[in-house]
């Protein structure tokens, strides 16, 4: 399941608090299923990815914006379907004190795998990329500026 590793790397690279303390980021998978394809060995991993960030003291935006940027590329259907987009990303938070919280984010993830005969009596499994979003002429990537007392840090 490649996407769990990818989102971890993305968040550590783009969330200042996680760059400084990557040990505060834990990921685990629940409700995993294999959706087999008829007439082929291809399949799809389907699971709920739990992203747990402990002792988080920054504004929630500094976590959510980079996550949405990752989802736009790696799970675009999650954001494009208006019927599911409003409820697709779930979260819980335990407020530790006035500045600190443990945050749990839950995402439904799908990973398609194409399986082909390798010609030598075995198989080759290829994890497929998500289809690219249409180019709407807007900027690519993201920049996030979060300010506290007029100190701004650029993220991403």
JSON list of N, CA, C and O in Angstrom, two decimals, residues 101-125:
[
{"chain": "A", "resi": 101, "resn": "UNK", "atom": "N", "xyz": [-3.00, 19.65, 20.85]},
{"chain": "A", "resi": 101, "resn": "UNK", "atom": "CA", "xyz": [-4.04, 18.65, 20.56]},
{"chain": "A", "resi": 101, "resn": "UNK", "atom": "C", "xyz": [-3.42, 17.45, 19.88]},
{"chain": "A", "resi": 101, "resn": "UNK", "atom": "O", "xyz": [-2.39, 17.54, 19.22]},
{"chain": "A", "resi": 102, "resn": "UNK", "atom": "N", "xyz": [-4.07, 16.31, 20.05]},
{"chain": "A", "resi": 102, "resn": "UNK", "atom": "CA", "xyz": [-3.80, 15.13, 19.25]},
{"chain": "A", "resi": 102, "resn": "UNK", "atom": "C", "xyz": [-4.89, 15.11, 18.18]},
{"chain": "A", "resi": 102, "resn": "UNK", "atom": "O", "xyz": [-6.08, 15.24, 18.50]},
{"chain": "A", "resi": 103, "resn": "UNK", "atom": "N", "xyz": [-4.49, 14.98, 16.91]},
{"chain": "A", "resi": 103, "resn": "UNK", "atom": "CA", "xyz": [-5.43, 15.06, 15.80]},
{"chain": "A", "resi": 103, "resn": "UNK", "atom": "C", "xyz": [-5.39, 13.75, 15.03]},
{"chain": "A", "resi": 103, "resn": "UNK", "atom": "O", "xyz": [-4.32, 13.26, 14.65]},
{"chain": "A", "resi": 104, "resn": "UNK", "atom": "N", "xyz": [-6.57, 13.18, 14.79]},
{"chain": "A", "resi": 104, "resn": "UNK", "atom": "CA", "xyz": [-6.72, 11.96, 14.01]},
{"chain": "A", "resi": 104, "resn": "UNK", "atom": "C", "xyz": [-7.54, 12.29, 12.77]},
{"chain": "A", "resi": 104, "resn": "UNK", "atom": "O", "xyz": [-8.66, 12.78, 12.88]},
{"chain": "A", "resi": 105, "resn": "UNK", "atom": "N", "xyz": [-6.98, 12.04, 11.61]},
{"chain": "A", "resi": 105, "resn": "UNK", "atom": "CA", "xyz": [-7.67, 12.27, 10.33]},
{"chain": "A", "resi": 105, "resn": "UNK", "atom": "C", "xyz": [-7.89, 10.91, 9.67]},
{"chain": "A", "resi": 105, "resn": "UNK", "atom": "O", "xyz": [-6.98, 10.07, 9.64]},
{"chain": "A", "resi": 106, "resn": "UNK", "atom": "N", "xyz": [-9.10, 10.70, 9.15]},
{"chain": "A", "resi": 106, "resn": "UNK", "atom": "CA", "xyz": [-9.45, 9.44, 8.50]},
{"chain": "A", "resi": 106, "resn": "UNK", "atom": "C", "xyz": [-9.79, 9.69, 7.03]},
{"chain": "A", "resi": 106, "resn": "UNK", "atom": "O", "xyz": [-10.62, 10.54, 6.73]},
{"chain": "A", "resi": 107, "resn": "UNK", "atom": "N", "xyz": [-9.12, 8.95, 6.15]},
{"chain": "A", "resi": 107, "resn": "UNK", "atom": "CA", "xyz": [-9.31, 9.12, 4.71]},
{"chain": "A", "resi": 107, "resn": "UNK", "atom": "C", "xyz": [-9.64, 7.80, 4.04]},
{"chain": "A", "resi": 107, "resn": "UNK", "atom": "O", "xyz": [-8.94, 6.81, 4.28]},
{"chain": "A", "resi": 108, "resn": "UNK", "atom": "N", "xyz": [-10.64, 7.77, 3.17]},
{"chain": "A", "resi": 108, "resn": "UNK", "atom": "CA", "xyz": [-10.85, 6.56, 2.36]},
{"chain": "A", "resi": 108, "resn": "UNK", "atom": "C", "xyz": [-9.85, 6.57, 1.20]},
{"chain": "A", "resi": 108, "resn": "UNK", "atom": "O", "xyz": [-9.78, 7.54, 0.44]},
{"chain": "A", "resi": 109, "resn": "UNK", "atom": "N", "xyz": [-9.07, 5.52, 1.08]},
{"chain": "A", "resi": 109, "resn": "UNK", "atom": "CA", "xyz": [-8.01, 5.45, 0.06]},
{"chain": "A", "resi": 109, "resn": "UNK", "atom": "C", "xyz": [-8.26, 4.25, -0.86]},
{"chain": "A", "resi": 109, "resn": "UNK", "atom": "O", "xyz": [-8.71, 3.20, -0.42]},
{"chain": "A", "resi": 110, "resn": "UNK", "atom": "N", "xyz": [-7.93, 4.45, -2.14]},
{"chain": "A", "resi": 110, "resn": "UNK", "atom": "CA", "xyz": [-7.98, 3.38, -3.14]},
{"chain": "A", "resi": 110, "resn": "UNK", "atom": "C", "xyz": [-6.67, 3.37, -3.89]},
{"chain": "A", "resi": 110, "resn": "UNK", "atom": "O", "xyz": [-6.14, 4.42, -4.23]},
{"chain": "A", "resi": 111, "resn": "UNK", "atom": "N", "xyz": [-6.17, 2.17, -4.15]},
{"chain": "A", "resi": 111, "resn": "UNK", "atom": "CA", "xyz": [-4.95, 2.01, -4.94]},
{"chain": "A", "resi": 111, "resn": "UNK", "atom": "C", "xyz": [-5.19, 0.90, -5.96]},
{"chain": "A", "resi": 111, "resn": "UNK", "atom": "O", "xyz": [-5.34, -0.26, -5.58]},
{"chain": "A", "resi": 112, "resn": "UNK", "atom": "N", "xyz": [-5.19, 1.26, -7.22]},
{"chain": "A", "resi": 112, "resn": "UNK", "atom": "CA", "xyz": [-5.41, 0.28, -8.29]},
{"chain": "A", "resi": 112, "resn": "UNK", "atom": "C", "xyz": [-4.10, -0.40, -8.64]},
{"chain": "A", "resi": 112, "resn": "UNK", "atom": "O", "xyz": [-3.05, 0.24, -8.71]},
{"chain": "A", "resi": 113, "resn": "UNK", "atom": "N", "xyz": [-4.18, -1.72, -8.88]},
{"chain": "A", "resi": 113, "resn": "UNK", "atom": "CA", "xyz": [-3.00, -2.52, -9.22]},
{"chain": "A", "resi": 113, "resn": "UNK", "atom": "C", "xyz": [-3.32, -3.32, -10.48]},
{"chain": "A", "resi": 113, "resn": "UNK", "atom": "O", "xyz": [-4.31, -4.05, -10.53]},
{"chain": "A", "resi": 114, "resn": "UNK", "atom": "N", "xyz": [-2.49, -3.16, -11.48]},
{"chain": "A", "resi": 114, "resn": "UNK", "atom": "CA", "xyz": [-2.60, -3.92, -12.73]},
{"chain": "A", "resi": 114, "resn": "UNK", "atom": "C", "xyz": [-1.65, -5.10, -12.62]},
{"chain": "A", "resi": 114, "resn": "UNK", "atom": "O", "xyz": [-0.47, -4.94, -12.28]},
{"chain": "A", "resi": 115, "resn": "UNK", "atom": "N", "xyz": [-2.16, -6.30, -12.90]},
{"chain": "A", "resi": 115, "resn": "UNK", "atom": "CA", "xyz": [-1.34, -7.50, -12.84]},
{"chain": "A", "resi": 115, "resn": "UNK", "atom": "C", "xyz": [-1.24, -8.08, -14.24]},
{"chain": "A", "resi": 115, "resn": "UNK", "atom": "O", "xyz": [-2.25, -8.26, -14.92]},
{"chain": "A", "resi": 116, "resn": "UNK", "atom": "N", "xyz": [0.00, -8.39, -14.66]},
{"chain": "A", "resi": 116, "resn": "UNK", "atom": "CA", "xyz": [0.23, -8.94, -15.99]},
{"chain": "A", "resi": 116, "resn": "UNK", "atom": "C", "xyz": [1.16, -10.14, -15.90]},
{"chain": "A", "resi": 116, "resn": "UNK", "atom": "O", "xyz": [2.01, -10.22, -15.01]},
{"chain": "A", "resi": 117, "resn": "UNK", "atom": "N", "xyz": [1.00, -11.05, -16.81]},
{"chain": "A", "resi": 117, "resn": "UNK", "atom": "CA", "xyz": [1.88, -12.21, -16.94]},
{"chain": "A", "resi": 117, "resn": "UNK", "atom": "C", "xyz": [3.26, -11.69, -17.35]},
{"chain": "A", "resi": 117, "resn": "UNK", "atom": "O", "xyz": [3.38, -10.91, -18.29]},
{"chain": "A", "resi": 118, "resn": "UNK", "atom": "N", "xyz": [4.30, -12.12, -16.66]},
{"chain": "A", "resi": 118, "resn": "UNK", "atom": "CA", "xyz": [5.64, -11.63, -16.99]},
{"chain": "A", "resi": 118, "resn": "UNK", "atom": "C", "xyz": [6.33, -12.44, -18.08]},
{"chain": "A", "resi": 118, "resn": "UNK", "atom": "O", "xyz": [7.47, -12.16, -18.45]},
{"chain": "A", "resi": 119, "resn": "UNK", "atom": "N", "xyz": [5.64, -13.46, -18.60]},
{"chain": "A", "resi": 119, "resn": "UNK", "atom": "CA", "xyz": [6.20, -14.27, -19.67]},
{"chain": "A", "resi": 119, "resn": "UNK", "atom": "C", "xyz": [7.16, -15.34, -19.19]},
{"chain": "A", "resi": 119, "resn": "UNK", "atom": "O", "xyz": [7.67, -16.12, -19.99]},
{"chain": "A", "resi": 120, "resn": "UNK", "atom": "N", "xyz": [7.46, -15.39, -17.92]},
{"chain": "A", "resi": 120, "resn": "UNK", "atom": "CA", "xyz": [8.40, -16.37, -17.37]},
{"chain": "A", "resi": 120, "resn": "UNK", "atom": "C", "xyz": [7.74, -17.21, -16.29]},
{"chain": "A", "resi": 120, "resn": "UNK", "atom": "O", "xyz": [8.40, -17.73, -15.40]},
{"chain": "A", "resi": 121, "resn": "UNK", "atom": "N", "xyz": [6.42, -17.32, -16.34]},
{"chain": "A", "resi": 121, "resn": "UNK", "atom": "CA", "xyz": [5.71, -18.13, -15.35]},
{"chain": "A", "resi": 121, "resn": "UNK", "atom": "C", "xyz": [5.32, -17.39, -14.09]},
{"chain": "A", "resi": 121, "resn": "UNK", "atom": "O", "xyz": [4.84, -18.00, -13.13]},
{"chain": "A", "resi": 122, "resn": "UNK", "atom": "N", "xyz": [5.50, -16.08, -14.06]},
{"chain": "A", "resi": 122, "resn": "UNK", "atom": "CA", "xyz": [5.13, -15.28, -12.89]},
{"chain": "A", "resi": 122, "resn": "UNK", "atom": "C", "xyz": [4.28, -14.10, -13.31]},
{"chain": "A", "resi": 122, "resn": "UNK", "atom": "O", "xyz": [3.78, -14.04, -14.43]},
{"chain": "A", "resi": 123, "resn": "UNK", "atom": "N", "xyz": [4.12, -13.17, -12.42]},
{"chain": "A", "resi": 123, "resn": "UNK", "atom": "CA", "xyz": [3.30, -11.99, -12.68]},
{"chain": "A", "resi": 123, "resn": "UNK", "atom": "C", "xyz": [4.05, -10.73, -12.28]},
{"chain": "A", "resi": 123, "resn": "UNK", "atom": "O", "xyz": [4.92, -10.75, -11.41]},
{"chain": "A", "resi": 124, "resn": "UNK", "atom": "N", "xyz": [3.66, -9.64, -12.89]},
{"chain": "A", "resi": 124, "resn": "UNK", "atom": "CA", "xyz": [4.18, -8.32, -12.54]},
{"chain": "A", "resi": 124, "resn": "UNK", "atom": "C", "xyz": [3.01, -7.47, -12.07]},
{"chain": "A", "resi": 124, "resn": "UNK", "atom": "O", "xyz": [2.00, -7.35, -12.76]},
{"chain": "A", "resi": 125, "resn": "UNK", "atom": "N", "xyz": [3.15, -6.90, -10.89]},
{"chain": "A", "resi": 125, "resn": "UNK", "atom": "CA", "xyz": [2.12, -6.02, -10.35]},
{"chain": "A", "resi": 125, "resn": "UNK", "atom": "C", "xyz": [2.59, -4.57, -10.49]},
{"chain": "A", "resi": 125, "resn": "UNK", "atom": "O", "xyz": [3.69, -4.23, -10.06]}
]
